Short mmCIF file of C-alpha atoms in Angstrom, two decimals:
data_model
loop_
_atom_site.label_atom_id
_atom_site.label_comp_id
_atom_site.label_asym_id
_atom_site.label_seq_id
_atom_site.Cartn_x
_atom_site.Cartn_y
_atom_site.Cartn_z
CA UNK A 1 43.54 -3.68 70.21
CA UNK A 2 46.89 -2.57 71.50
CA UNK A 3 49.54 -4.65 73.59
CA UNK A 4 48.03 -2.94 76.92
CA UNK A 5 44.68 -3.99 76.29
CA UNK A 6 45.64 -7.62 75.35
CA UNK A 7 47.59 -7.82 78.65
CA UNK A 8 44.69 -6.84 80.57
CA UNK A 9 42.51 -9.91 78.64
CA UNK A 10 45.39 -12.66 79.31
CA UNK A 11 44.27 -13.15 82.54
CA UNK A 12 40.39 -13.43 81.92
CA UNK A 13 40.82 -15.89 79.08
CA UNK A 14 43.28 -18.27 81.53
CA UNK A 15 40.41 -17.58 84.51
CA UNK A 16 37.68 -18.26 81.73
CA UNK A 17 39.91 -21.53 80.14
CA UNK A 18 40.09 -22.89 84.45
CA UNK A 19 36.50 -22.63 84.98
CA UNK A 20 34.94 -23.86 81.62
CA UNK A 21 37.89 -25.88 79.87
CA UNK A 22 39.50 -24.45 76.40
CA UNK A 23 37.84 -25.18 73.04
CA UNK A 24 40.49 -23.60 71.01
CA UNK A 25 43.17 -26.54 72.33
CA UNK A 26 46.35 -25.99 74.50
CA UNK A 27 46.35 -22.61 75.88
CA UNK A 28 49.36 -21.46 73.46
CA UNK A 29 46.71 -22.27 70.58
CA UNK A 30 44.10 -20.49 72.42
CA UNK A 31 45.41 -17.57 73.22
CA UNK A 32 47.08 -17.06 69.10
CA UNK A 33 43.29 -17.82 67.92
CA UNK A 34 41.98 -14.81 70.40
CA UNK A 35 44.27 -12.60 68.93
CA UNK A 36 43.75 -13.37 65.39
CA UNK A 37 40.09 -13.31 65.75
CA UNK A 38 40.49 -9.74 67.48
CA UNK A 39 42.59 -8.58 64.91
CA UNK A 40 40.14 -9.29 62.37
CA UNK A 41 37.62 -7.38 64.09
CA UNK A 42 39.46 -4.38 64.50
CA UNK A 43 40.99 -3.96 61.28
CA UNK A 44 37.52 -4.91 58.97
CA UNK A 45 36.58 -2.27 57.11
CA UNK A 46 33.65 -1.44 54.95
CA UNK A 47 34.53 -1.57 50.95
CA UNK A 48 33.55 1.06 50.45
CA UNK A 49 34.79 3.07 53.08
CA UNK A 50 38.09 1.92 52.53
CA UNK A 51 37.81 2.68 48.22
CA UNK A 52 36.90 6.08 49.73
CA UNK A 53 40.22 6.88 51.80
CA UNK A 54 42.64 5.61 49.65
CA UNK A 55 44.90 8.77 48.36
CA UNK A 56 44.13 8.43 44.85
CA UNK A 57 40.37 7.61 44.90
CA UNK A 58 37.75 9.19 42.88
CA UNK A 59 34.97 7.80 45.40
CA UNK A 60 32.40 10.81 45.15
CA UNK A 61 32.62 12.34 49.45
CA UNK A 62 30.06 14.40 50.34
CA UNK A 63 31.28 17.69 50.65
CA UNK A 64 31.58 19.58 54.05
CA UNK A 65 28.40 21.99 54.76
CA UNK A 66 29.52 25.31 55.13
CA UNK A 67 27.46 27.75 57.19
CA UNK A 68 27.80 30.92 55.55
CA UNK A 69 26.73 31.21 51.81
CA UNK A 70 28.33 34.13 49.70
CA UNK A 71 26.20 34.16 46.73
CA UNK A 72 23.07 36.22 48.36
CA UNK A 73 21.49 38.86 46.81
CA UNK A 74 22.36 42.22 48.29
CA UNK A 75 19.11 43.52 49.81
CA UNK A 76 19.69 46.86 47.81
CA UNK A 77 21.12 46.49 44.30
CA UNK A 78 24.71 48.35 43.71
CA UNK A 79 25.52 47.83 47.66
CA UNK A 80 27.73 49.73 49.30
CA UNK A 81 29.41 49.52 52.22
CA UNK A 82 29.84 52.59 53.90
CA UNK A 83 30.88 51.57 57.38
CA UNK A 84 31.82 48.15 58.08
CA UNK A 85 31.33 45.43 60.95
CA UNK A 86 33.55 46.26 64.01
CA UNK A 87 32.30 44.35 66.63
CA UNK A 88 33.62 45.14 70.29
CA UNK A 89 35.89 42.65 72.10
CA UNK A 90 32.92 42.24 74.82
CA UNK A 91 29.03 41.76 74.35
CA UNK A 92 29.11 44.96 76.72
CA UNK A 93 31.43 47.29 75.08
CA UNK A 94 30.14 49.46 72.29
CA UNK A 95 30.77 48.17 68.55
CA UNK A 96 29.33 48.22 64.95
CA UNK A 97 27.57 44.57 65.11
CA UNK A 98 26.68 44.87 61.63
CA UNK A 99 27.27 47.08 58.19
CA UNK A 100 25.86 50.19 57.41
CA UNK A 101 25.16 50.46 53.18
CA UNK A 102 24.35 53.58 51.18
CA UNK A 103 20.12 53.76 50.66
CA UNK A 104 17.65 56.51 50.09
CA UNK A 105 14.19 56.31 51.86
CA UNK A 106 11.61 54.22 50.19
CA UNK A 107 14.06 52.57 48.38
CA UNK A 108 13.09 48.30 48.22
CA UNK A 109 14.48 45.62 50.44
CA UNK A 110 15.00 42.39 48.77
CA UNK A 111 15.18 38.95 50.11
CA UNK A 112 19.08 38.08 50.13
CA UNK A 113 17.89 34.38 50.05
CA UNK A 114 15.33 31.74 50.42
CA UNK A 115 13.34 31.94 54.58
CA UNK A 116 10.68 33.68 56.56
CA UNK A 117 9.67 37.04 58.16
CA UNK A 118 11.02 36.36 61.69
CA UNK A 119 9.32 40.03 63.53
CA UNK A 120 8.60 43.08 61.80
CA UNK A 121 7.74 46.04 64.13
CA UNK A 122 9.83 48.69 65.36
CA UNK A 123 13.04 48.18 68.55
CA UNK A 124 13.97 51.35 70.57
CA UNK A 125 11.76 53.46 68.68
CA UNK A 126 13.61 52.48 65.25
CA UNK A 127 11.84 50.31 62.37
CA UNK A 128 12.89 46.45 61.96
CA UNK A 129 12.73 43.79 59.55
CA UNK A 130 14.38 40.73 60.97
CA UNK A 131 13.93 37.30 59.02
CA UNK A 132 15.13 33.92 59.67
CA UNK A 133 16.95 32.31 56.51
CA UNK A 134 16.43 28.98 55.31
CA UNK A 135 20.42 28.24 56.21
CA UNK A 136 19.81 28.96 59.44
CA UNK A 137 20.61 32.70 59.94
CA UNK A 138 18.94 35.70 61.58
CA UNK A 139 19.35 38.80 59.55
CA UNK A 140 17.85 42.24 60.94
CA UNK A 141 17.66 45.50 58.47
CA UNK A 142 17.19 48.78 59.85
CA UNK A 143 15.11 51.48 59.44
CA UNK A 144 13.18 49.12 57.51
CA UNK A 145 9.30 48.36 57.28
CA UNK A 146 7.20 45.25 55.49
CA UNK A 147 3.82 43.92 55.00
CA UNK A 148 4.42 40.64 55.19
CA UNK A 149 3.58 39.01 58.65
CA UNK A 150 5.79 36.47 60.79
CA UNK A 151 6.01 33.69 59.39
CA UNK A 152 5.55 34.71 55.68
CA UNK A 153 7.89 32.82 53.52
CA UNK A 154 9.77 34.62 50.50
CA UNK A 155 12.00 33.58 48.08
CA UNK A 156 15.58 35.01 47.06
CA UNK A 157 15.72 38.01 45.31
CA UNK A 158 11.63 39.13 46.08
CA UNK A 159 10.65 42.41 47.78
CA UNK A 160 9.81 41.83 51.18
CA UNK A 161 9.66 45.64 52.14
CA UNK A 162 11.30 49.18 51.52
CA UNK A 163 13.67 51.67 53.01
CA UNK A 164 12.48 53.23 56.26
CA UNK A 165 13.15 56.80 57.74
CA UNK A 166 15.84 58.08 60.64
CA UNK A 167 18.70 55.58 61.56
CA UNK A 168 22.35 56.37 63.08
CA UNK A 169 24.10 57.25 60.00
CA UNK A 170 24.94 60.88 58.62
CA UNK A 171 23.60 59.52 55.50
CA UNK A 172 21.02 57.57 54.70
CA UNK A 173 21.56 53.91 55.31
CA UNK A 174 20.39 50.82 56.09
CA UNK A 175 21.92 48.63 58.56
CA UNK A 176 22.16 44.93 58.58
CA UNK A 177 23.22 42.80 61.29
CA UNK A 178 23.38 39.00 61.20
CA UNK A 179 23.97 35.88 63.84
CA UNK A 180 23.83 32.27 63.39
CA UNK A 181 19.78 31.55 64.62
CA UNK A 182 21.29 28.65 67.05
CA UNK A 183 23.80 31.06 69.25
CA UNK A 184 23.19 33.77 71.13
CA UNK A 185 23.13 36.98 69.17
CA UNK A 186 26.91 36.14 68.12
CA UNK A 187 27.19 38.71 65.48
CA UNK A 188 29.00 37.90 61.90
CA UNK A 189 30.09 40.51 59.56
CA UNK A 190 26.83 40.30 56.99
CA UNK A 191 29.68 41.59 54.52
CA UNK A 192 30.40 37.82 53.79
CA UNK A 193 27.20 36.32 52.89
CA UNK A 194 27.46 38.86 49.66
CA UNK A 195 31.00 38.42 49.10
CA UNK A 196 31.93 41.68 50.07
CA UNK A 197 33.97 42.14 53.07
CA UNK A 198 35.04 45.40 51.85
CA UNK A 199 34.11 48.19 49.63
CA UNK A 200 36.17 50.30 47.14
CA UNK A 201 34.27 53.82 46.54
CA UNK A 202 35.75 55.75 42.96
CA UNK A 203 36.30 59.28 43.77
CA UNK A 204 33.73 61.70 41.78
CA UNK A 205 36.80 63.12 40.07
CA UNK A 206 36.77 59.70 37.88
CA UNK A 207 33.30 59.73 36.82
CA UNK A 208 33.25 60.12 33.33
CA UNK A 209 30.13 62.37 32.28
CA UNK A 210 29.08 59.43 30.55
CA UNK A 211 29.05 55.37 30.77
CA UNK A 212 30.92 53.72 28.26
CA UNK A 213 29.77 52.14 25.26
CA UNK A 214 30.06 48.78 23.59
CA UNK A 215 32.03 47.80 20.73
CA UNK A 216 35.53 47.57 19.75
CA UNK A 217 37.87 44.92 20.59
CA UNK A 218 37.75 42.35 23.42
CA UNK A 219 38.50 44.74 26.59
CA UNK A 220 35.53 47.28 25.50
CA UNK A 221 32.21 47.28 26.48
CA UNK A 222 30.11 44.32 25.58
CA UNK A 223 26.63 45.32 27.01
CA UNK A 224 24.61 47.10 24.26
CA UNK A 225 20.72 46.54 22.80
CA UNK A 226 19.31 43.44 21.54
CA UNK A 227 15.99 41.80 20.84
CA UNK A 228 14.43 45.28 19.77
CA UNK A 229 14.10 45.29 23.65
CA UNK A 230 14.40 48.85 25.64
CA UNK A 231 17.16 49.28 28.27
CA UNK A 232 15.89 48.39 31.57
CA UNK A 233 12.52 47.60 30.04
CA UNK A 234 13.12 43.82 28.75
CA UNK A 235 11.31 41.59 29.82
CA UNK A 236 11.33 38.30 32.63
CA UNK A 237 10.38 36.04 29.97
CA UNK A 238 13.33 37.33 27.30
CA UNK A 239 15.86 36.65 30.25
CA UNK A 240 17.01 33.58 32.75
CA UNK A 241 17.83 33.40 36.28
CA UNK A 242 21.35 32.47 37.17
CA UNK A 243 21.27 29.17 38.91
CA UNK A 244 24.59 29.83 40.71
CA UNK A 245 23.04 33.51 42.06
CA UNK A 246 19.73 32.65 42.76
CA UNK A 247 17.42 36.51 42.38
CA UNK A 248 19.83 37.48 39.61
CA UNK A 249 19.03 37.40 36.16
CA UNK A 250 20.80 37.62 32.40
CA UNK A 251 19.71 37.01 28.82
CA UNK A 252 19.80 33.37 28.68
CA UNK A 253 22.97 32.59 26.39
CA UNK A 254 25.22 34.73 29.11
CA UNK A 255 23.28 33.10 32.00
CA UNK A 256 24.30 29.95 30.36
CA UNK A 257 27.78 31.26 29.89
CA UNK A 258 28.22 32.61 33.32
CA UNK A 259 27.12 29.47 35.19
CA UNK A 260 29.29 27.38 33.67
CA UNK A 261 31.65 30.66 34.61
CA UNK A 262 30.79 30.32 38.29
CA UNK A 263 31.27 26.66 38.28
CA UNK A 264 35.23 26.47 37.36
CA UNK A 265 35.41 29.40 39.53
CA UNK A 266 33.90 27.13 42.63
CA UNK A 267 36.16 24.19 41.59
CA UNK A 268 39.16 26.65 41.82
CA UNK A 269 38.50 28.52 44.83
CA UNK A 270 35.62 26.51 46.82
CA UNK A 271 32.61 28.90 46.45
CA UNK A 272 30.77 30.08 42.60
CA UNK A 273 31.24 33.26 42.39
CA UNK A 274 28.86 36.00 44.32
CA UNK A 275 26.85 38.23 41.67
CA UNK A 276 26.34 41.41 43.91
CA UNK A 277 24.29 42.90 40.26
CA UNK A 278 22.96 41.40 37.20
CA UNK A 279 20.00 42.84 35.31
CA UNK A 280 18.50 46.23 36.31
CA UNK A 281 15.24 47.48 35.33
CA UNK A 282 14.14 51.05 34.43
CA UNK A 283 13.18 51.33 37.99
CA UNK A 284 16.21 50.30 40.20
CA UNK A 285 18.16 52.35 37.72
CA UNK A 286 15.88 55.59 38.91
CA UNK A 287 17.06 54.51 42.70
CA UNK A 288 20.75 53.91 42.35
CA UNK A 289 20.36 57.64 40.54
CA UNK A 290 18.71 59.32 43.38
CA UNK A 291 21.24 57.16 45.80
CA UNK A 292 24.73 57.99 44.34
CA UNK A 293 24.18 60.90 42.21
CA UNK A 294 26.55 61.25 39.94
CA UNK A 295 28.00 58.16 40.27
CA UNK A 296 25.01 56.25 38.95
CA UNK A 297 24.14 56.33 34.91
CA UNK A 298 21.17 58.28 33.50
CA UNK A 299 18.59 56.18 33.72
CA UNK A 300 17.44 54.41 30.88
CA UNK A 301 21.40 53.91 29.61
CA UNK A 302 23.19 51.56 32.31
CA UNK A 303 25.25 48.71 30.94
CA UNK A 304 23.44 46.63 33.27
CA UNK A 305 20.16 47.31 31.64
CA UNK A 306 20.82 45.18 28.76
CA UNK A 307 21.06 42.29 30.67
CA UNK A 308 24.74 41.31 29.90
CA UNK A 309 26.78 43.11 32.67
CA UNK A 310 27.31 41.70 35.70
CA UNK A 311 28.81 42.95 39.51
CA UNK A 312 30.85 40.52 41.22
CA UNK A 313 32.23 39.65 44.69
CA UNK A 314 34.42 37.03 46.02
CA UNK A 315 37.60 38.63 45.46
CA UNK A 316 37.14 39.56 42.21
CA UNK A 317 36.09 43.43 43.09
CA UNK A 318 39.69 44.05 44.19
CA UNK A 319 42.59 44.59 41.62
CA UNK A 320 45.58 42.10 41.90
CA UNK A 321 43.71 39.50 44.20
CA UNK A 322 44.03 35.61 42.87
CA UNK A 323 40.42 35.60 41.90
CA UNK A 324 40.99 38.65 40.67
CA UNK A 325 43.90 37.40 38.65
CA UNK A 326 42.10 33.87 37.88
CA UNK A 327 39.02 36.06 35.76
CA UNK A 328 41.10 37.59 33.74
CA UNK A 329 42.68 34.78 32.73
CA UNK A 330 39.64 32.56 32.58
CA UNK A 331 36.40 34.45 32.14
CA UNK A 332 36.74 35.43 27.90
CA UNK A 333 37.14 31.45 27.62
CA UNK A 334 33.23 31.54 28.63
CA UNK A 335 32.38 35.05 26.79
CA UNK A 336 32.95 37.52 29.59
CA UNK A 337 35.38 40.00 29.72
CA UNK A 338 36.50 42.90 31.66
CA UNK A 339 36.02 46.26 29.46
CA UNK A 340 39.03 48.08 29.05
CA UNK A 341 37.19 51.14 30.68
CA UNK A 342 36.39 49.15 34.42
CA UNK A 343 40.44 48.16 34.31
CA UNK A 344 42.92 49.30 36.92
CA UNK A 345 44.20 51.73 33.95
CA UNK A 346 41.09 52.88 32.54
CA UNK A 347 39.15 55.55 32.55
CA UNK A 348 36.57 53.90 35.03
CA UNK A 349 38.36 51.52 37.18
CA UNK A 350 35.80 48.73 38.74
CA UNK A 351 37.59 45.61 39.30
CA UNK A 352 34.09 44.17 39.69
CA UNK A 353 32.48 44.97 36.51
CA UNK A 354 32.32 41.92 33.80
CA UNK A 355 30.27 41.71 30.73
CA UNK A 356 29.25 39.25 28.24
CA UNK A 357 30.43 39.45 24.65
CA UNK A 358 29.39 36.69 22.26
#
C-alpha cells in the first residue's frame, strides 16, 4: 500500500473511529496499528514462492511452454528445402505461405508428430492432407492423398499417406504450410518445426562416385555392419526409438548415447537437438535414389542403413554456427563424431552428418 493510498484511508478510519469509537486506543495508536497490520498483508508471501525467486535458488520452476517444437520428423526422409517460406506483407498480396521440399510421386508421407487427420480431399482441384497436431498446429501437405478419415489419430513418425501428382513446382515437390490451429490461417515457416530454416544443397561436382566407408581414426566413418544384420534390412526389434526424436530410430547403445547427446545439447541451447534422419530401410533408400539421383547412395550401402548415422538440425547443419561449434566439441564425449569425409574440408562436406563410433 503506497503513501497515496494510505492518505486516501486516513479519513475513513477518523469517520469510522467518530461513529463507532476506536478499539485500537488514541487515534495516534490506531492509525500505527492500521498500518502495520496492512503492511503485513501486503508484504506476506508464500514460502515457497519466495524460496523460488531468490537469485540463487535451485527451487525446480516449471519451464515456459513453447509453441513450436523442432524435433518433428520430416514428412519425407532426407528433406530438402527447395524453396522456402516467403510470406507476403498482406494476407492479400501473393507469397510462398509455406516450403516447397524435393519428392517423387508415390513417395510416403509421414506423420511429423503425434495428432489427427483434420480433411483429406482435394482444394482448387489440387490433392490435400491437412492434420491437426497434438501441440496445437494445422499442417497441410500438397499434392498429397491418404486413407485415413478425419479424425483418425496417428502417431509420430507413421505413414499417413503418399506423394500425390501435379503441384506448382518445376520439380516435383510437396508443399507444406502450417498455422497455429487457434489464429486465423497466420502462416509460420514449417522450416522450424524440423529445425531447418534453411537448406544447403552440395553441388553434383562433389559427389564422390561412392559413400565413404568406416574405419580409421576418430573423424572417419563410423557406420558399418553389425549383428550379421543386412543394410537397410535390420530389424525394429534389433533397434530403439530415440526418445528425444520421437519416429526416429538407432541401434540401442547409440540411441542411448545420442539421448543423453540431445539432452546436454537442450541444457546448452534450450531445445534437444532435431534428428531430420536416423535409420533407413532398404526401401526409403530406393526413394531418396529415384529423388536425388546421384546424390543419394546405391541402395543397399547408405551409412544410414546401419543404424548408426544420424541427420541433424538445429544449427548444427551449418558450418561455423555455435551449435555447430558446440558438437564438435561435445558429441565424441558421448560416441558420435563427425567423419572426416562430411567436414567443411572433406571430400563430402555435410555439416549435418554425425555417426556413432563405440
Amino acid at each position: 500500500m503506497d503513501l497515496f493510498a494510505l492518505d486516501r484511508f486516513r479519513p475513513r478510519f477518523h469517520q469510522r473511529e467518530a461513529e463507532t469509537g476506536s478499539r485500537f486506543g488514541s487515534p495516534p495508536s490506531a492509525f500505527l496499528a492500521l498500518i502495520i497490520a496492512a503492511a503485513l498483508v501486503l508484504t506476506a508471501t508464500p514460502p515457497a514462492a519466495s524460496a523460488a525467486a531468490g537469485p540463487g535458488s535451485t527451487a525446480p520452476q516449471s519451464a515456459p511452454k513453447t509453441s513450436t517444437s523442432k524435433n518433428w520428423v520430416t514428412p519425407v526422409p532426407a528433406m530438402e528445402i527447395i524453396e522456402a517460406f516467403d510470406p507476403p506483407d498482406k494476407p492479400w498480396l501473393k507469397g510462398h505461405r509455406g516450403i516447397d521440399v524435393l519428392a517423387v510421386v508415390g513417395e510416403p508421407l509421414r506423420a511429423p508428430t503425434t495428432g489427427t487427420i483434420r480433411f483429406a480431399g482435394t482444394v482448387a482441384g489440387m490433392a490435400t492432407v491437412s492434420i491437426l497436431t497434438d501441440s496445437g498446429h494445422v499442417l497441410t501437405f500438397q499434392p498429397a492423398a491418404t486413407s485415413l478419415a478425419k479424425g483418425e489419430s496417428f502417431a509420430a513418425g507413421e505413414q499417413i499417406g503418399a506423394v500425390g501428382k501435379g503441384g506448382h513446382c518445376q520439380r516435383s515437390c510437396l508443399h507444406i504450410g502450417a498455422w497455429p490451429a487457434a489464429s486465423e490461417k497466420r502462416y509460420v515457416d514449417p522450416g522450424r518445426f524440423f529445425g531447418q530454416e534453411q537448406s544447403a544443397l552440395l553441388p553434383l561436382s562433389r559427389k564422390p562416385a561412392k559413400e565413404p566407408k568406416g574405419g580409421g581414426d576418430s573423424t572417419t566413418s563410423g557406420a558399418g555392419a553389425w549383428g550379421g544384420h543386412r543394410n537397410g534390412r535390420i530389424p525394429a526389434s534389433a533397434m530403439c526409438r530415440l526418445e528425444t526424436a520421437p519416429g526416429q530410430m538407432l541401434r540401442c547403445d547409440a540411441q542411448v548415447a545420442f539421448d543423453r547427446l540431445s539432452k546436454a545439447f537442450e541444457a546448452r541451447f534450450g531445445a534437444p537437438i532435431s534428428v531430420t534422419d536416423a535409420y533407413r530401410d532398404y526401401a526409403t533408400q530406393v526413394i531418396l535414389k529415384r529423388r536425388k539421383g546421384r546424390m543419394a547412395a546405391t541402395p543397399g550401402t547408405s551409412n544410414h542403413g546401419w543404424a548408426l548415422a544420424v541427420d541433424l538440425g538445429s544449427g548444427i547443419n551449418s558450418f561455423g554456427t555455435a551449435q555447430h561449434q558446440w558438437m564438435r566439441a561435445n558429441a565424441p564425449k558421448f560416441g558420435w563424431i563427425h567423419p572426416g569425409w562430411a567436414r567443411q574440408t572433406g571430400s563430402l562436406p555435410e555439416p549435418w552428418h554425425w555417426e556413432f563410433r563405440k
